Amino acid sequence: MSSVLKYINQNPQEAQRLVGLKYESVKNLIAKTEELHEKKQVSLDSQKRRIIKKGGGRKPKLSVPEQILLTLVYLRHLPTFQLLGIQFGISETTANDIFNYWFPLLRELLPASPIEQVKKNAEDYEMVKEMLTGFELIVDSCEQPRERPGDYEKQKEYYSGKTKNHTFKNQLIVMPLGKDIVDVLVGEVGKKSDINLWKERAKEFAPQQKFQGDKAYVGYEAIKTPQKKSKKKQLGLEEKTQNKELAKNRIFVEHLIRLVKVWRIAQARFRLNTKKYEQIVLTICGLVRLRIKSLILSGQKSTKLS
């Protein structure tokens, strides 16, 4: 058993600091991911011609729970694969291979939003869109640094004048009080404005859907924004009070963005292959939903990870 897994079993109260989730959530997530892995292995075994007897060959150094835990540690702390290999007693290449096998399974298991959960079923999708019209959804965007693209024209697209850096731009639409992540737009170019991101995504909601946003979204009836002062007119006491109340409601989207950035892979300069960026961030959104209990995974009976 790796020292990391042993530490979590002996100190379950430290699980959230180590991997971003409480011990029970980690335990349940590992159980469901292992179950999905076994289903995929059964499917693969039925399609291939076996040369070596089942169970033969070299045994992996890490158990399945240890491999999943390695993936979560990488997402949470973003060490180099060399350091990750040292922590788990394996080679740098093996640590890389383990991560690239398990994170797509986590992505499959953890939908980033309720809209994603129901999108394959047209009837459920329309029902969810109708239900959401009873709420004023909160929208905001954030940026994450990325490596400077080599192509000159491409790097101009990703350059953000706001942050003076090359960035990916992401947008979150959330429920009031931050109860769930309703929709996520990931990996847009850094130069794209917040309002254009919102207009692109708002088309997927019901026409009567209402939103709340900050001053970046001023100018559209469907989205409630703070009142801005002008050179000719200062804001009155009533207008300032209204802005303050709106800010109190809107702050919950900032809280969820902060939770996304708890996982350093969604905060620090992105250094993996950029083709993986969207799936990585959507996986993190799924982990956030699991953390705030808007996404529930069924439990397991064992008291320790094994």
XYZ file of C-alpha atoms in Angstrom, residues 1-305:
305
model
C 0.000 0.000 0.000
C 1.381 3.410 -0.944
C 2.190 5.872 1.837
C -0.436 8.309 0.473
C -3.248 5.741 0.646
C -2.091 4.607 4.075
C -2.043 8.206 5.300
C -5.602 8.859 4.117
C -6.867 5.664 5.764
C -5.206 6.605 9.037
C -6.179 10.296 8.809
C -9.549 10.486 6.999
C -10.049 14.073 8.185
C -7.113 15.107 5.960
C -8.595 13.691 2.737
C -10.112 16.985 1.613
C -6.793 18.821 1.975
C -5.014 16.097 0.040
C -7.407 15.425 -2.848
C -10.139 18.071 -2.541
C -12.887 15.718 -1.317
C -13.967 14.378 2.054
C -13.001 10.805 2.895
C -16.473 9.323 2.282
C -16.665 11.013 -1.125
C -13.177 9.755 -2.042
C -14.138 6.240 -0.987
C -17.361 6.271 -2.989
C -15.703 7.818 -6.032
C -12.990 5.160 -6.048
C -15.614 2.399 -5.739
C -17.678 3.721 -8.672
C -14.604 4.369 -10.838
C -13.323 0.845 -10.174
C -16.739 -0.517 -11.108
C -16.667 1.403 -14.396
C -13.116 0.176 -15.045
C -14.171 -3.455 -14.520
C -17.089 -3.074 -16.942
C -14.764 -1.703 -19.599
C -12.264 -4.517 -19.008
C -14.999 -7.137 -19.442
C -16.009 -5.492 -22.714
C -12.397 -5.397 -23.939
C -11.772 -9.021 -22.930
C -14.780 -10.171 -24.931
C -13.393 -8.511 -28.078
C -9.750 -9.591 -28.022
C -8.031 -12.886 -28.684
C -6.219 -13.861 -25.512
C -2.643 -15.181 -25.771
C -1.754 -15.077 -22.070
C -4.072 -16.738 -19.548
C -6.307 -14.261 -17.703
C -4.509 -13.072 -14.575
C -1.103 -13.780 -16.072
C 1.591 -11.286 -16.993
C 3.331 -8.673 -14.883
C 1.327 -7.435 -11.917
C 0.930 -3.654 -11.549
C 2.840 -2.067 -8.665
C -0.183 -0.047 -7.567
C -3.641 -1.348 -6.739
C -6.644 0.165 -8.532
C -7.536 2.466 -5.571
C -3.917 3.664 -5.460
C -3.978 4.435 -9.185
C -7.211 6.434 -8.866
C -5.789 8.239 -5.844
C -2.665 9.113 -7.850
C -4.911 10.702 -10.483
C -6.764 12.753 -7.863
C -3.493 13.891 -6.255
C -2.219 15.067 -9.629
C -5.411 17.034 -10.335
C -5.366 18.569 -6.853
C -1.681 19.522 -6.532
C -0.232 19.417 -10.084
C 3.195 17.968 -9.221
C 5.505 16.847 -12.013
C 5.032 13.228 -13.031
C 8.581 12.608 -11.806
C 7.669 13.766 -8.288
C 4.335 11.917 -8.458
C 6.180 8.716 -9.364
C 8.526 9.152 -6.383
C 5.541 9.691 -4.044
C 3.881 6.466 -5.211
C 7.020 4.382 -5.734
C 6.765 4.048 -9.526
C 8.499 5.492 -12.574
C 7.692 8.866 -14.108
C 6.391 7.158 -17.271
C 4.130 4.808 -15.298
C 2.689 7.742 -13.323
C 1.947 9.518 -16.622
C 0.309 6.412 -18.099
C -1.822 5.845 -14.984
C -3.101 9.416 -15.011
C -3.964 9.317 -18.705
C -5.903 6.077 -18.250
C -7.942 7.083 -15.205
C -8.854 10.714 -15.752
C -11.149 9.916 -18.754
C -12.989 7.423 -16.524
C -13.466 10.123 -13.884
C -14.716 12.427 -16.628
C -17.250 9.824 -17.745
C -18.433 9.289 -14.188
C -18.665 12.958 -13.164
C -20.927 15.088 -15.373
C -19.955 18.757 -15.183
C -23.563 19.998 -15.011
C -27.176 18.760 -14.831
C -27.628 19.920 -18.436
C -24.838 17.563 -19.485
C -26.471 14.756 -17.509
C -29.753 15.000 -19.443
C -28.643 16.314 -22.828
C -28.823 12.895 -24.495
C -32.509 12.641 -23.585
C -34.463 15.353 -25.424
C -37.508 15.104 -23.157
C -35.476 15.413 -19.943
C -33.401 18.209 -21.467
C -36.476 20.300 -22.245
C -37.879 19.607 -18.785
C -34.673 20.825 -17.106
C -34.609 23.968 -19.268
C -38.211 24.702 -18.289
C -37.455 24.117 -14.596
C -34.494 26.516 -14.717
C -36.717 29.397 -15.864
C -37.994 29.606 -12.283
C -34.561 30.873 -11.197
C -32.292 33.782 -12.040
C -29.093 31.987 -12.934
C -25.751 33.615 -12.144
C -23.082 33.873 -14.820
C -19.387 34.777 -14.676
C -16.182 33.908 -16.473
C -12.589 33.268 -15.459
C -9.265 32.818 -17.208
C -6.446 30.327 -16.848
C -2.899 30.879 -18.141
C -1.675 28.600 -20.915
C 1.579 28.169 -22.799
C 2.090 30.726 -25.572
C 1.014 29.122 -28.884
C 3.813 28.865 -31.424
C 1.709 30.122 -34.319
C 1.687 33.932 -34.451
C -1.969 34.343 -35.446
C -3.104 31.749 -32.901
C -1.176 33.398 -30.066
C -2.904 36.705 -30.826
C -6.281 35.001 -30.358
C -5.319 33.597 -26.965
C -3.736 36.794 -25.672
C -5.916 38.392 -22.988
C -5.563 42.158 -22.676
C -7.184 41.937 -19.243
C -4.572 39.626 -17.714
C -1.698 40.497 -20.105
C -1.170 36.807 -20.674
C -2.112 33.964 -23.021
C -5.164 32.305 -21.502
C -8.047 29.906 -21.865
C -11.355 31.529 -20.983
C -14.096 29.600 -19.182
C -17.644 30.529 -18.228
C -19.782 29.129 -15.407
C -23.545 29.501 -15.084
C -24.727 28.489 -11.625
C -27.870 28.188 -9.532
C -28.801 30.828 -6.917
C -26.817 30.364 -3.674
C -24.300 28.329 -5.695
C -26.290 25.129 -5.223
C -25.128 23.628 -8.521
C -23.143 24.301 -11.684
C -25.822 24.554 -14.375
C -23.616 24.959 -17.434
C -19.924 25.270 -18.324
C -18.209 26.696 -21.387
C -14.532 25.731 -21.475
C -11.387 26.559 -23.415
C -12.413 29.682 -25.340
C -9.724 32.077 -26.571
C -8.498 34.652 -24.076
C -9.422 37.670 -26.208
C -13.153 36.788 -26.315
C -15.284 39.071 -24.155
C -17.506 37.884 -21.317
C -20.651 39.129 -23.039
C -19.877 37.211 -26.245
C -19.329 34.025 -24.223
C -22.698 34.514 -22.554
C -24.530 35.250 -25.826
C -23.054 32.083 -27.322
C -24.327 29.940 -24.438
C -27.606 31.726 -23.650
C -29.065 30.348 -26.893
C -29.140 26.895 -25.298
C -31.522 28.065 -22.543
C -35.234 28.849 -22.788
C -35.968 32.304 -24.325
C -37.554 33.479 -21.050
C -34.540 32.438 -18.923
C -33.226 35.240 -16.688
C -29.616 35.734 -15.587
C -27.546 37.833 -13.205
C -24.068 39.099 -14.018
C -21.493 41.774 -13.258
C -20.787 44.995 -15.195
C -19.222 43.042 -18.065
C -22.751 42.016 -19.116
C -24.420 45.447 -19.126
C -26.767 46.099 -22.048
C -29.069 43.072 -22.303
C -32.569 42.763 -20.856
C -32.231 39.049 -20.102
C -29.372 39.630 -17.680
C -29.629 41.729 -14.510
C -26.487 43.783 -13.931
C -25.313 46.508 -11.522
C -26.048 50.101 -12.412
C -22.979 52.013 -13.577
C -22.180 55.577 -12.716
C -21.318 57.984 -15.530
C -19.226 61.121 -15.766
C -22.398 63.203 -15.655
C -24.290 61.280 -12.986
C -23.207 59.641 -9.755
C -25.180 56.762 -8.258
C -27.738 57.617 -5.588
C -28.157 55.827 -2.262
C -30.986 53.627 -3.589
C -28.967 52.585 -6.633
C -25.934 51.768 -4.483
C -28.152 49.667 -2.196
C -29.544 47.757 -5.183
C -26.016 47.141 -6.483
C -24.976 45.827 -3.079
C -27.935 43.423 -2.935
C -27.162 42.174 -6.432
C -23.515 41.649 -5.457
C -24.626 39.563 -2.436
C -26.570 37.262 -4.759
C -23.883 37.147 -7.420
C -21.004 36.279 -5.077
C -21.946 32.585 -5.131
C -20.626 32.134 -8.653
C -17.277 33.462 -7.374
C -17.376 30.866 -4.598
C -17.812 28.050 -7.129
C -15.042 29.421 -9.354
C -12.821 29.407 -6.250
C -13.734 25.761 -5.623
C -12.817 24.875 -9.217
C -9.419 26.490 -8.635
C -8.887 24.414 -5.481
C -7.660 21.819 -7.982
C -4.400 23.394 -9.135
C -4.665 21.901 -12.617
C -7.542 24.362 -13.179
C -5.624 27.294 -11.683
C -1.941 27.181 -12.630
C -0.483 27.563 -16.124
C -1.825 24.598 -18.084
C 1.113 22.475 -19.182
C -0.515 19.298 -20.519
C -1.482 18.844 -24.156
C -4.002 21.618 -24.847
C -6.312 19.084 -26.547
C -6.991 17.679 -23.066
C -7.907 21.031 -21.534
C -11.672 20.894 -21.991
C -12.014 17.376 -20.593
C -9.748 18.179 -17.644
C -11.722 21.273 -16.591
C -15.067 19.513 -17.060
C -13.762 16.708 -14.836
C -12.887 19.279 -12.186
C -16.399 20.753 -12.419
C -17.743 17.253 -11.799
C -15.487 16.950 -8.737
C -16.767 20.318 -7.467
C -20.355 19.118 -7.854
C -19.444 16.007 -5.880
C -17.826 18.152 -3.191
C -20.874 20.426 -2.761
C -23.184 17.374 -2.906
C -25.156 18.463 -5.954
C -23.872 15.256 -7.587
C -24.462 12.123 -5.520
C -22.631 8.828 -5.987
C -23.969 5.731 -4.253
C -21.895 4.599 -1.284
C -20.042 1.458 -0.366
C -19.978 -0.540 2.840
C -16.228 -0.798 3.527
C -14.785 1.581 6.108
C -11.333 1.883 4.534
C -9.824 2.224 1.102
